[in-house]
């Protein structure tokens, strides 16, 4: 009975270790996703600004 108790503990600690590794990976992925979202909206903002600048230049040429 003692042996199987130790095996259970080993299995449990292994499972917990793998679980925490997966949690860490998930946290990293989530952080990466948040960064991409932030960068994405920043990129859209820059593109819009560039677009507005181009429009302004075009209008100035037309006058």
PDB file of N, CA, C, O and CB in Angstrom:
ATOM      1  N   UNK A   1       0.829  -1.203   0.000  1.00  0.00           N
ATOM      2  CA  UNK A   1       0.000   0.000   0.000  1.00  0.00           C
ATOM      3  C   UNK A   1       0.863   1.254   0.000  1.00  0.00           C
ATOM      4  O   UNK A   1       0.540   2.252  -0.644  1.00  0.00           O
ATOM      5  CB  UNK A   1      -0.938   0.006   1.211  1.00  0.00           C
ATOM      6  N   UNK A   2       1.979   1.179   0.743  1.00  0.00           N
ATOM      7  CA  UNK A   2       2.889   2.330   0.829  1.00  0.00           C
ATOM      8  C   UNK A   2       3.447   2.697  -0.551  1.00  0.00           C
ATOM      9  O   UNK A   2       3.522   3.866  -0.929  1.00  0.00           O
ATOM     10  CB  UNK A   2       4.049   2.026   1.803  1.00  0.00           C
ATOM     11  N   UNK A   3       3.835   1.645  -1.288  1.00  0.00           N
ATOM     12  CA  UNK A   3       4.420   1.850  -2.614  1.00  0.00           C
ATOM     13  C   UNK A   3       3.437   2.559  -3.550  1.00  0.00           C
ATOM     14  O   UNK A   3       3.790   3.521  -4.232  1.00  0.00           O
ATOM     15  CB  UNK A   3       4.848   0.505  -3.221  1.00  0.00           C
ATOM     16  N   UNK A   4       2.192   2.059  -3.566  1.00  0.00           N
ATOM     17  CA  UNK A   4       1.215   2.665  -4.462  1.00  0.00           C
ATOM     18  C   UNK A   4       0.901   4.101  -4.035  1.00  0.00           C
ATOM     19  O   UNK A   4       0.569   4.944  -4.868  1.00  0.00           O
ATOM     20  CB  UNK A   4      -0.069   1.827  -4.495  1.00  0.00           C
ATOM     21  N   UNK A   5       1.008   4.370  -2.730  1.00  0.00           N
ATOM     22  CA  UNK A   5       0.808   5.737  -2.244  1.00  0.00           C
ATOM     23  C   UNK A   5       1.871   6.663  -2.799  1.00  0.00           C
ATOM     24  O   UNK A   5       1.574   7.779  -3.224  1.00  0.00           O
ATOM     25  CB  UNK A   5       0.823   5.776  -0.712  1.00  0.00           C
ATOM     26  N   UNK A   6       3.109   6.200  -2.794  1.00  0.00           N
ATOM     27  CA  UNK A   6       4.209   6.990  -3.350  1.00  0.00           C
ATOM     28  C   UNK A   6       4.034   7.193  -4.851  1.00  0.00           C
ATOM     29  O   UNK A   6       4.262   8.280  -5.381  1.00  0.00           O
ATOM     30  CB  UNK A   6       5.553   6.312  -3.064  1.00  0.00           C
ATOM     31  N   UNK A   7       3.621   6.111  -5.524  1.00  0.00           N
ATOM     32  CA  UNK A   7       3.398   6.216  -6.964  1.00  0.00           C
ATOM     33  C   UNK A   7       2.313   7.238  -7.261  1.00  0.00           C
ATOM     34  O   UNK A   7       2.421   8.028  -8.199  1.00  0.00           O
ATOM     35  CB  UNK A   7       3.019   4.850  -7.555  1.00  0.00           C
ATOM     36  N   UNK A   8       1.261   7.209  -6.442  1.00  0.00           N
ATOM     37  CA  UNK A   8       0.180   8.181  -6.614  1.00  0.00           C
ATOM     38  C   UNK A   8       0.710   9.603  -6.466  1.00  0.00           C
ATOM     39  O   UNK A   8       0.374  10.492  -7.248  1.00  0.00           O
ATOM     40  CB  UNK A   8      -0.945   7.925  -5.595  1.00  0.00           C
ATOM     41  N   UNK A   9       1.552   9.800  -5.439  1.00  0.00           N
ATOM     42  CA  UNK A   9       2.127  11.127  -5.206  1.00  0.00           C
ATOM     43  C   UNK A   9       2.980  11.561  -6.389  1.00  0.00           C
ATOM     44  O   UNK A   9       2.924  12.710  -6.828  1.00  0.00           O
ATOM     45  CB  UNK A   9       2.966  11.133  -3.920  1.00  0.00           C
ATOM     46  N   UNK A  10       3.778  10.611  -6.900  1.00  0.00           N
ATOM     47  CA  UNK A  10       4.629  10.924  -8.048  1.00  0.00           C
ATOM     48  C   UNK A  10       3.781  11.297  -9.261  1.00  0.00           C
ATOM     49  O   UNK A  10       4.048  12.283  -9.948  1.00  0.00           O
ATOM     50  CB  UNK A  10       5.543   9.731  -8.384  1.00  0.00           C
ATOM     51  N   UNK A  11       2.758  10.489  -9.504  1.00  0.00           N
ATOM     52  CA  UNK A  11       1.859  10.768 -10.621  1.00  0.00           C
ATOM     53  C   UNK A  11       1.221  12.147 -10.467  1.00  0.00           C
ATOM     54  O   UNK A  11       1.151  12.933 -11.411  1.00  0.00           O
ATOM     55  CB  UNK A  11       0.772   9.686 -10.720  1.00  0.00           C
ATOM     56  N   UNK A  12       0.758  12.412  -9.244  1.00  0.00           N
ATOM     57  CA  UNK A  12       0.084  13.668  -8.964  1.00  0.00           C
ATOM     58  C   UNK A  12       1.021  14.852  -9.177  1.00  0.00           C
ATOM     59  O   UNK A  12       0.645  15.851  -9.790  1.00  0.00           O
ATOM     60  CB  UNK A  12      -0.457  13.671  -7.539  1.00  0.00           C
ATOM     61  N   UNK A  13       2.254  14.728  -8.661  1.00  0.00           N
ATOM     62  CA  UNK A  13       3.193  15.838  -8.819  1.00  0.00           C
ATOM     63  C   UNK A  13       3.556  16.027 -10.291  1.00  0.00           C
ATOM     64  O   UNK A  13       3.770  17.152 -10.741  1.00  0.00           O
ATOM     65  CB  UNK A  13       4.464  15.595  -7.981  1.00  0.00           C
ATOM     66  N   UNK A  14       3.625  14.920 -11.044  1.00  0.00           N
ATOM     67  CA  UNK A  14       3.905  15.000 -12.473  1.00  0.00           C
ATOM     68  C   UNK A  14       2.764  15.724 -13.193  1.00  0.00           C
ATOM     69  O   UNK A  14       2.984  16.611 -14.018  1.00  0.00           O
ATOM     70  CB  UNK A  14       4.111  13.586 -13.067  1.00  0.00           C
ATOM     71  N   UNK A  15       1.547  15.318 -12.855  1.00  0.00           N
ATOM     72  CA  UNK A  15       0.373  15.941 -13.463  1.00  0.00           C
ATOM     73  C   UNK A  15       0.318  17.431 -13.124  1.00  0.00           C
ATOM     74  O   UNK A  15       0.058  18.269 -13.988  1.00  0.00           O
ATOM     75  CB  UNK A  15      -0.915  15.238 -12.991  1.00  0.00           C
ATOM     76  N   UNK A  16       0.569  17.744 -11.845  1.00  0.00           N
ATOM     77  CA  UNK A  16       0.565  19.144 -11.424  1.00  0.00           C
ATOM     78  C   UNK A  16       1.634  19.947 -12.152  1.00  0.00           C
ATOM     79  O   UNK A  16       1.407  21.088 -12.555  1.00  0.00           O
ATOM     80  CB  UNK A  16       0.775  19.245  -9.917  1.00  0.00           C
ATOM     81  N   UNK A  17       2.802  19.333 -12.313  1.00  0.00           N
ATOM     82  CA  UNK A  17       3.901  19.996 -13.015  1.00  0.00           C
ATOM     83  C   UNK A  17       3.502  20.293 -14.463  1.00  0.00           C
ATOM     84  O   UNK A  17       3.686  21.410 -14.946  1.00  0.00           O
ATOM     85  CB  UNK A  17       5.179  19.122 -12.975  1.00  0.00           C
ATOM     86  N   UNK A  18       2.955  19.288 -15.149  1.00  0.00           N
ATOM     87  CA  UNK A  18       2.514  19.464 -16.531  1.00  0.00           C
ATOM     88  C   UNK A  18       1.416  20.510 -16.616  1.00  0.00           C
ATOM     89  O   UNK A  18       1.386  21.330 -17.533  1.00  0.00           O
ATOM     90  CB  UNK A  18       2.023  18.137 -17.115  1.00  0.00           C
ATOM     91  N   UNK A  19       0.507  20.467 -15.637  1.00  0.00           N
ATOM     92  CA  UNK A  19      -0.594  21.426 -15.599  1.00  0.00           C
ATOM     93  C   UNK A  19      -0.055  22.852 -15.484  1.00  0.00           C
ATOM     94  O   UNK A  19      -0.491  23.748 -16.207  1.00  0.00           O
ATOM     95  CB  UNK A  19      -1.543  21.115 -14.424  1.00  0.00           C
ATOM     96  N   UNK A  20       0.899  23.056 -14.566  1.00  0.00           N
ATOM     97  CA  UNK A  20       1.444  24.402 -14.384  1.00  0.00           C
ATOM     98  C   UNK A  20       2.211  24.854 -15.625  1.00  0.00           C
ATOM     99  O   UNK A  20       2.204  26.037 -15.967  1.00  0.00           O
ATOM    100  CB  UNK A  20       2.361  24.447 -13.152  1.00  0.00           C
ATOM    101  N   UNK A  21       2.874  23.908 -16.300  1.00  0.00           N
ATOM    102  CA  UNK A  21       3.558  24.252 -17.550  1.00  0.00           C
ATOM    103  C   UNK A  21       2.551  24.703 -18.603  1.00  0.00           C
ATOM    104  O   UNK A  21       2.770  25.689 -19.307  1.00  0.00           O
ATOM    105  CB  UNK A  21       4.374  23.050 -18.072  1.00  0.00           C
ATOM    106  N   UNK A  22       1.445  23.967 -18.700  1.00  0.00           N
ATOM    107  CA  UNK A  22       0.404  24.334 -19.658  1.00  0.00           C
ATOM    108  C   UNK A  22      -0.185  25.703 -19.321  1.00  0.00           C
ATOM    109  O   UNK A  22      -0.434  26.517 -20.211  1.00  0.00           O
ATOM    110  CB  UNK A  22      -0.706  23.269 -19.679  1.00  0.00           C
ATOM    111  N   UNK A  23      -0.404  25.949 -18.025  1.00  0.00           N
ATOM    112  CA  UNK A  23      -0.930  27.243 -17.584  1.00  0.00           C
ATOM    113  C   UNK A  23       0.025  28.363 -17.987  1.00  0.00           C
ATOM    114  O   UNK A  23      -0.405  29.422 -18.444  1.00  0.00           O
ATOM    115  CB  UNK A  23      -1.152  27.250 -16.053  1.00  0.00           C
ATOM    116  N   UNK A  24       1.323  28.119 -17.816  1.00  0.00           N
ATOM    117  CA  UNK A  24       2.333  29.113 -18.179  1.00  0.00           C
ATOM    118  C   UNK A  24       2.292  29.385 -19.682  1.00  0.00           C
ATOM    119  O   UNK A  24       2.353  30.537 -20.112  1.00  0.00           O
ATOM    120  CB  UNK A  24       3.742  28.637 -17.757  1.00  0.00           C
ATOM    121  N   UNK A  25       2.189  28.317 -20.479  1.00  0.00           N
ATOM    122  CA  UNK A  25       2.103  28.473 -21.932  1.00  0.00           C
ATOM    123  C   UNK A  25       0.871  29.277 -22.310  1.00  0.00           C
ATOM    124  O   UNK A  25       0.927  30.161 -23.164  1.00  0.00           O
ATOM    125  CB  UNK A  25       2.073  27.102 -22.625  1.00  0.00           C
ATOM    126  N   UNK A  26      -0.245  28.958 -21.661  1.00  0.00           N
ATOM    127  CA  UNK A  26      -1.494  29.645 -21.938  1.00  0.00           C
ATOM    128  C   UNK A  26      -1.378  31.129 -21.603  1.00  0.00           C
ATOM    129  O   UNK A  26      -1.820  31.986 -22.369  1.00  0.00           O
ATOM    130  CB  UNK A  26      -2.640  29.007 -21.148  1.00  0.00           C
ATOM    131  N   UNK A  27      -0.779  31.422 -20.451  1.00  0.00           N
ATOM    132  CA  UNK A  27      -0.593  32.812 -20.035  1.00  0.00           C
ATOM    133  C   UNK A  27       0.266  33.562 -21.049  1.00  0.00           C
ATOM    134  O   UNK A  27      -0.014  34.714 -21.382  1.00  0.00           O
ATOM    135  CB  UNK A  27       0.053  32.878 -18.637  1.00  0.00           C
ATOM    136  N   UNK A  28       1.315  32.896 -21.537  1.00  0.00           N
ATOM    137  CA  UNK A  28       2.188  33.501 -22.537  1.00  0.00           C
ATOM    138  C   UNK A  28       1.412  33.781 -23.820  1.00  0.00           C
ATOM    139  O   UNK A  28       1.539  34.855 -24.409  1.00  0.00           O
ATOM    140  CB  UNK A  28       3.393  32.589 -22.827  1.00  0.00           C
ATOM    141  N   UNK A  29       0.611  32.813 -24.249  1.00  0.00           N
ATOM    142  CA  UNK A  29      -0.191  32.991 -25.454  1.00  0.00           C
ATOM    143  C   UNK A  29      -1.170  34.146 -25.303  1.00  0.00           C
ATOM    144  O   UNK A  29      -1.330  34.958 -26.214  1.00  0.00           O
ATOM    145  CB  UNK A  29      -0.946  31.708 -25.783  1.00  0.00           C
ATOM    146  N   UNK A  30      -1.828  34.215 -24.138  1.00  0.00           N
ATOM    147  CA  UNK A  30      -2.780  35.293 -23.893  1.00  0.00           C
ATOM    148  C   UNK A  30      -2.095  36.652 -23.945  1.00  0.00           C
ATOM    149  O   UNK A  30      -2.610  37.597 -24.542  1.00  0.00           O
ATOM    150  CB  UNK A  30      -3.466  35.101 -22.542  1.00  0.00           C
ATOM    151  N   UNK A  31      -0.926  36.741 -23.311  1.00  0.00           N
ATOM    152  CA  UNK A  31      -0.168  37.994 -23.307  1.00  0.00           C
ATOM    153  C   UNK A  31       0.216  38.373 -24.734  1.00  0.00           C
ATOM    154  O   UNK A  31       0.120  39.537 -25.123  1.00  0.00           O
ATOM    155  CB  UNK A  31       1.099  37.870 -22.420  1.00  0.00           C
ATOM    156  N   UNK A  32       0.650  37.385 -25.507  1.00  0.00           N
ATOM    157  CA  UNK A  32       1.031  37.600 -26.897  1.00  0.00           C
ATOM    158  C   UNK A  32      -0.159  38.123 -27.693  1.00  0.00           C
ATOM    159  O   UNK A  32      -0.031  39.048 -28.495  1.00  0.00           O
ATOM    160  CB  UNK A  32       1.568  36.300 -27.522  1.00  0.00           C
ATOM    161  N   UNK A  33      -1.317  37.514 -27.458  1.00  0.00           N
ATOM    162  CA  UNK A  33      -2.532  37.917 -28.151  1.00  0.00           C
ATOM    163  C   UNK A  33      -2.898  39.358 -27.811  1.00  0.00           C
ATOM    164  O   UNK A  33      -3.260  40.135 -28.695  1.00  0.00           O
ATOM    165  CB  UNK A  33      -3.686  36.978 -27.795  1.00  0.00           C
ATOM    166  N   UNK A  34      -2.804  39.717 -26.523  1.00  0.00           N
ATOM    167  CA  UNK A  34      -3.087  41.089 -26.091  1.00  0.00           C
ATOM    168  C   UNK A  34      -2.140  42.066 -26.779  1.00  0.00           C
ATOM    169  O   UNK A  34      -2.567  43.122 -27.245  1.00  0.00           O
ATOM    170  CB  UNK A  34      -2.964  41.215 -24.557  1.00  0.00           C
ATOM    171  N   UNK A  35      -0.854  41.715 -26.843  1.00  0.00           N
ATOM    172  CA  UNK A  35       0.127  42.568 -27.517  1.00  0.00           C
ATOM    173  C   UNK A  35      -0.257  42.753 -28.978  1.00  0.00           C
ATOM    174  O   UNK A  35      -0.219  43.865 -29.504  1.00  0.00           O
ATOM    175  CB  UNK A  35       1.546  41.967 -27.408  1.00  0.00           C
ATOM    176  N   UNK A  36      -0.626  41.660 -29.624  1.00  0.00           N
ATOM    177  CA  UNK A  36      -0.999  41.740 -31.038  1.00  0.00           C
ATOM    178  C   UNK A  36      -2.216  42.623 -31.231  1.00  0.00           C
ATOM    179  O   UNK A  36      -2.271  43.411 -32.175  1.00  0.00           O
ATOM    180  CB  UNK A  36      -1.271  40.347 -31.602  1.00  0.00           C
ATOM    181  N   UNK A  37      -3.206  42.496 -30.331  1.00  0.00           N
ATOM    182  CA  UNK A  37      -4.394  43.345 -30.421  1.00  0.00           C
ATOM    183  C   UNK A  37      -4.002  44.809 -30.301  1.00  0.00           C
ATOM    184  O   UNK A  37      -4.439  45.657 -31.079  1.00  0.00           O
ATOM    185  CB  UNK A  37      -5.418  42.973 -29.330  1.00  0.00           C
ATOM    186  N   UNK A  38      -3.152  45.087 -29.289  1.00  0.00           N
ATOM    187  CA  UNK A  38      -2.713  46.465 -29.061  1.00  0.00           C
ATOM    188  C   UNK A  38      -1.963  46.981 -30.277  1.00  0.00           C
ATOM    189  O   UNK A  38      -2.229  48.081 -30.762  1.00  0.00           O
ATOM    190  CB  UNK A  38      -1.824  46.557 -27.804  1.00  0.00           C
ATOM    191  N   UNK A  39      -1.017  46.176 -30.769  1.00  0.00           N
ATOM    192  CA  UNK A  39      -0.243  46.573 -31.939  1.00  0.00           C
ATOM    193  C   UNK A  39      -1.144  46.736 -33.150  1.00  0.00           C
ATOM    194  O   UNK A  39      -0.936  47.633 -33.967  1.00  0.00           O
ATOM    195  CB  UNK A  39       0.853  45.552 -32.231  1.00  0.00           C
ATOM    196  N   UNK A  40      -2.137  45.877 -33.269  1.00  0.00           N
ATOM    197  CA  UNK A  40      -3.078  45.949 -34.384  1.00  0.00           C
ATOM    198  C   UNK A  40      -3.829  47.258 -34.394  1.00  0.00           C
ATOM    199  O   UNK A  40      -3.946  47.900 -35.438  1.00  0.00           O
ATOM    200  CB  UNK A  40      -4.056  44.800 -34.325  1.00  0.00           C
ATOM    201  N   UNK A  41      -4.346  47.668 -33.236  1.00  0.00           N
ATOM    202  CA  UNK A  41      -5.105  48.914 -33.177  1.00  0.00           C
ATOM    203  C   UNK A  41      -4.174  50.110 -33.387  1.00  0.00           C
ATOM    204  O   UNK A  41      -4.562  51.106 -33.997  1.00  0.00           O
ATOM    205  CB  UNK A  41      -5.845  49.035 -31.825  1.00  0.00           C
ATOM    206  N   UNK A  42      -2.949  50.005 -32.879  1.00  0.00           N
ATOM    207  CA  UNK A  42      -1.949  51.060 -33.092  1.00  0.00           C
ATOM    208  C   UNK A  42      -1.647  51.183 -34.585  1.00  0.00           C
ATOM    209  O   UNK A  42      -1.556  52.285 -35.125  1.00  0.00           O
ATOM    210  CB  UNK A  42      -0.641  50.760 -32.292  1.00  0.00           C
ATOM    211  N   UNK A  43      -1.493  50.029 -35.240  1.00  0.00           N
ATOM    212  CA  UNK A  43      -1.213  50.003 -36.674  1.00  0.00           C
ATOM    213  C   UNK A  43      -2.367  50.632 -37.453  1.00  0.00           C
ATOM    214  O   UNK A  43      -2.145  51.434 -38.360  1.00  0.00           O
ATOM    215  CB  UNK A  43      -0.968  48.557 -37.152  1.00  0.00           C
ATOM    216  N   UNK A  44      -3.601  50.264 -37.095  1.00  0.00           N
ATOM    217  CA  UNK A  44      -4.767  50.841 -37.768  1.00  0.00           C
ATOM    218  C   UNK A  44      -4.797  52.357 -37.609  1.00  0.00           C
ATOM    219  O   UNK A  44      -5.131  53.091 -38.539  1.00  0.00           O
ATOM    220  CB  UNK A  44      -6.061  50.229 -37.216  1.00  0.00           C
ATOM    221  N   UNK A  45      -4.436  52.812 -36.396  1.00  0.00           N
ATOM    222  CA  UNK A  45      -4.433  54.244 -36.129  1.00  0.00           C
ATOM    223  C   UNK A  45      -3.408  54.940 -37.028  1.00  0.00           C
ATOM    224  O   UNK A  45      -3.687  55.995 -37.598  1.00  0.00           O
ATOM    225  CB  UNK A  45      -4.127  54.520 -34.636  1.00  0.00           C
ATOM    226  N   UNK A  46      -2.224  54.342 -37.150  1.00  0.00           N
ATOM    227  CA  UNK A  46      -1.173  54.927 -37.983  1.00  0.00           C
ATOM    228  C   UNK A  46      -1.591  54.952 -39.451  1.00  0.00           C
ATOM    229  O   UNK A  46      -1.360  55.933 -40.158  1.00  0.00           O
ATOM    230  CB  UNK A  46       0.137  54.144 -37.821  1.00  0.00           C
ATOM    231  N   UNK A  47      -2.206  53.861 -39.895  1.00  0.00           N
ATOM    232  CA  UNK A  47      -2.660  53.792 -41.287  1.00  0.00           C
ATOM    233  C   UNK A  47      -3.706  54.867 -41.551  1.00  0.00           C
ATOM    234  O   UNK A  47      -3.674  55.528 -42.589  1.00  0.00           O
ATOM    235  CB  UNK A  47      -3.235  52.395 -41.609  1.00  0.00           C
ATOM    236  N   UNK A  48      -4.634  55.041 -40.611  1.00  0.00           N
ATOM    237  CA  UNK A  48      -5.669  56.065 -40.767  1.00  0.00           C
ATOM    238  C   UNK A  48      -5.043  57.455 -40.819  1.00  0.00           C
ATOM    239  O   UNK A  48      -5.442  58.291 -41.630  1.00  0.00           O
ATOM    240  CB  UNK A  48      -6.691  55.984 -39.615  1.00  0.00           C
ATOM    241  N   UNK A  49      -4.068  57.696 -39.959  1.00  0.00           N
ATOM    242  CA  UNK A  49      -3.385  58.992 -39.937  1.00  0.00           C
ATOM    243  C   UNK A  49      -2.705  59.228 -41.283  1.00  0.00           C
ATOM    244  O   UNK A  49      -2.799  60.316 -41.851  1.00  0.00           O
ATOM    245  CB  UNK A  49      -2.344  59.055 -38.777  1.00  0.00           C
ATOM    246  N   UNK A  50      -2.019  58.200 -41.790  1.00  0.00           N
ATOM    247  CA  UNK A  50      -1.343  58.294 -43.077  1.00  0.00           C
ATOM    248  C   UNK A  50      -2.363  58.598 -44.176  1.00  0.00           C
ATOM    249  O   UNK A  50      -2.127  59.436 -45.046  1.00  0.00           O
ATOM    250  CB  UNK A  50      -0.575  56.986 -43.390  1.00  0.00           C
ATOM    251  N   UNK A  51      -3.492  57.904 -44.120  1.00  0.00           N
ATOM    252  CA  UNK A  51      -4.563  58.096 -45.086  1.00  0.00           C
ATOM    253  C   UNK A  51      -5.075  59.535 -45.040  1.00  0.00           C
ATOM    254  O   UNK A  51      -5.265  60.173 -46.075  1.00  0.00           O
ATOM    255  CB  UNK A  51      -5.707  57.111 -44.820  1.00  0.00           C
ATOM    256  N   UNK A  52      -5.299  60.038 -43.809  1.00  0.00           N
ATOM    257  CA  UNK A  52      -5.762  61.419 -43.651  1.00  0.00           C
ATOM    258  C   UNK A  52      -4.743  62.404 -44.213  1.00  0.00           C
ATOM    259  O   UNK A  52      -5.111  63.371 -44.880  1.00  0.00           O
ATOM    260  CB  UNK A  52      -6.034  61.729 -42.172  1.00  0.00           C
ATOM    261  N   UNK A  53      -3.455  62.156 -43.942  1.00  0.00           N
ATOM    262  CA  UNK A  53      -2.397  63.029 -44.460  1.00  0.00           C
ATOM    263  C   UNK A  53      -2.410  63.035 -45.981  1.00  0.00           C
ATOM    264  O   UNK A  53      -2.270  64.089 -46.601  1.00  0.00           O
ATOM    265  CB  UNK A  53      -1.019  62.580 -43.942  1.00  0.00           C
ATOM    266  N   UNK A  54      -2.575  61.871 -46.577  1.00  0.00           N
ATOM    267  CA  UNK A  54      -2.617  61.767 -48.036  1.00  0.00           C
ATOM    268  C   UNK A  54      -3.808  62.542 -48.588  1.00  0.00           C
ATOM    269  O   UNK A  54      -3.685  63.267 -49.576  1.00  0.00           O
ATOM    270  CB  UNK A  54      -2.688  60.290 -48.475  1.00  0.00           C
ATOM    271  N   UNK A  55      -4.964  62.383 -47.941  1.00  0.00           N
ATOM    272  CA  UNK A  55      -6.161  63.109 -48.369  1.00  0.00           C
ATOM    273  C   UNK A  55      -5.901  64.615 -48.337  1.00  0.00           C
ATOM    274  O   UNK A  55      -6.249  65.340 -49.268  1.00  0.00           O
ATOM    275  CB  UNK A  55      -7.371  62.749 -47.470  1.00  0.00           C
ATOM    276  N   UNK A  56      -5.280  65.069 -47.243  1.00  0.00           N
ATOM    277  CA  UNK A  56      -4.989  66.487 -47.088  1.00  0.00           C
ATOM    278  C   UNK A  56      -4.095  66.970 -48.224  1.00  0.00           C
ATOM    279  O   UNK A  56      -4.330  68.036 -48.793  1.00  0.00           O
ATOM    280  CB  UNK A  56      -4.327  66.757 -45.729  1.00  0.00           C
ATOM    281  N   UNK A  57      -3.064  66.183 -48.554  1.00  0.00           N
ATOM    282  CA  UNK A  57      -2.150  66.548 -49.634  1.00  0.00           C
ATOM    283  C   UNK A  57      -2.902  66.643 -50.958  1.00  0.00           C
ATOM    284  O   UNK A  57      -2.710  67.582 -51.731  1.00  0.00           O
ATOM    285  CB  UNK A  57      -1.002  65.524 -49.743  1.00  0.00           C
ATOM    286  N   UNK A  58      -3.758  65.659 -51.204  1.00  0.00           N
ATOM    287  CA  UNK A  58      -4.531  65.639 -52.448  1.00  0.00           C
ATOM    288  C   UNK A  58      -5.421  66.875 -52.537  1.00  0.00           C
ATOM    289  O   UNK A  58      -5.496  67.519 -53.584  1.00  0.00           O
ATOM    290  CB  UNK A  58      -5.386  64.355 -52.539  1.00  0.00           C
ATOM    291  N   UNK A  59      -6.100  67.206 -51.426  1.00  0.00           N
ATOM    292  CA  UNK A  59      -6.969  68.382 -51.420  1.00  0.00           C
ATOM    293  C   UNK A  59      -6.166  69.653 -51.671  1.00  0.00           C
ATOM    294  O   UNK A  59      -6.627  70.548 -52.379  1.00  0.00           O
ATOM    295  CB  UNK A  59      -7.720  68.486 -50.088  1.00  0.00           C
ATOM    296  N   UNK A  60      -4.972  69.737 -51.097  1.00  0.00           N
ATOM    297  CA  UNK A  60      -4.135  70.925 -51.282  1.00  0.00           C
ATOM    298  C   UNK A  60      -3.733  71.065 -52.747  1.00  0.00           C
ATOM    299  O   UNK A  60      -3.652  72.177 -53.268  1.00  0.00           O
ATOM    300  CB  UNK A  60      -2.877  70.853 -50.385  1.00  0.00           C
ATOM    301  N   UNK A  61      -3.484  69.946 -53.405  1.00  0.00           N
ATOM    302  CA  UNK A  61      -3.111  69.983 -54.815  1.00  0.00           C
ATOM    303  C   UNK A  61      -4.283  70.475 -55.664  1.00  0.00           C
ATOM    304  O   UNK A  61      -4.094  71.192 -56.647  1.00  0.00           O
ATOM    305  CB  UNK A  61      -2.651  68.590 -55.289  1.00  0.00           C
ATOM    306  N   UNK A  62      -5.500  70.077 -55.268  1.00  0.00           N
ATOM    307  CA  UNK A  62      -6.685  70.415 -56.056  1.00  0.00           C
ATOM    308  C   UNK A  62      -6.987  71.903 -56.036  1.00  0.00           C
ATOM    309  O   UNK A  62      -7.518  72.441 -57.007  1.00  0.00           O
ATOM    310  CB  UNK A  62      -7.882  69.649 -55.547  1.00  0.00           C
ATOM    311  N   UNK A  63      -6.653  72.574 -54.937  1.00  0.00           N
ATOM    312  CA  UNK A  63      -7.042  73.980 -54.787  1.00  0.00           C
ATOM    313  C   UNK A  63      -6.291  74.864 -55.778  1.00  0.00           C
ATOM    314  O   UNK A  63      -6.492  76.078 -55.797  1.00  0.00           O
ATOM    315  CB  UNK A  63      -6.780  74.461 -53.351  1.00  0.00           C
TER     316      UNK A  63
END
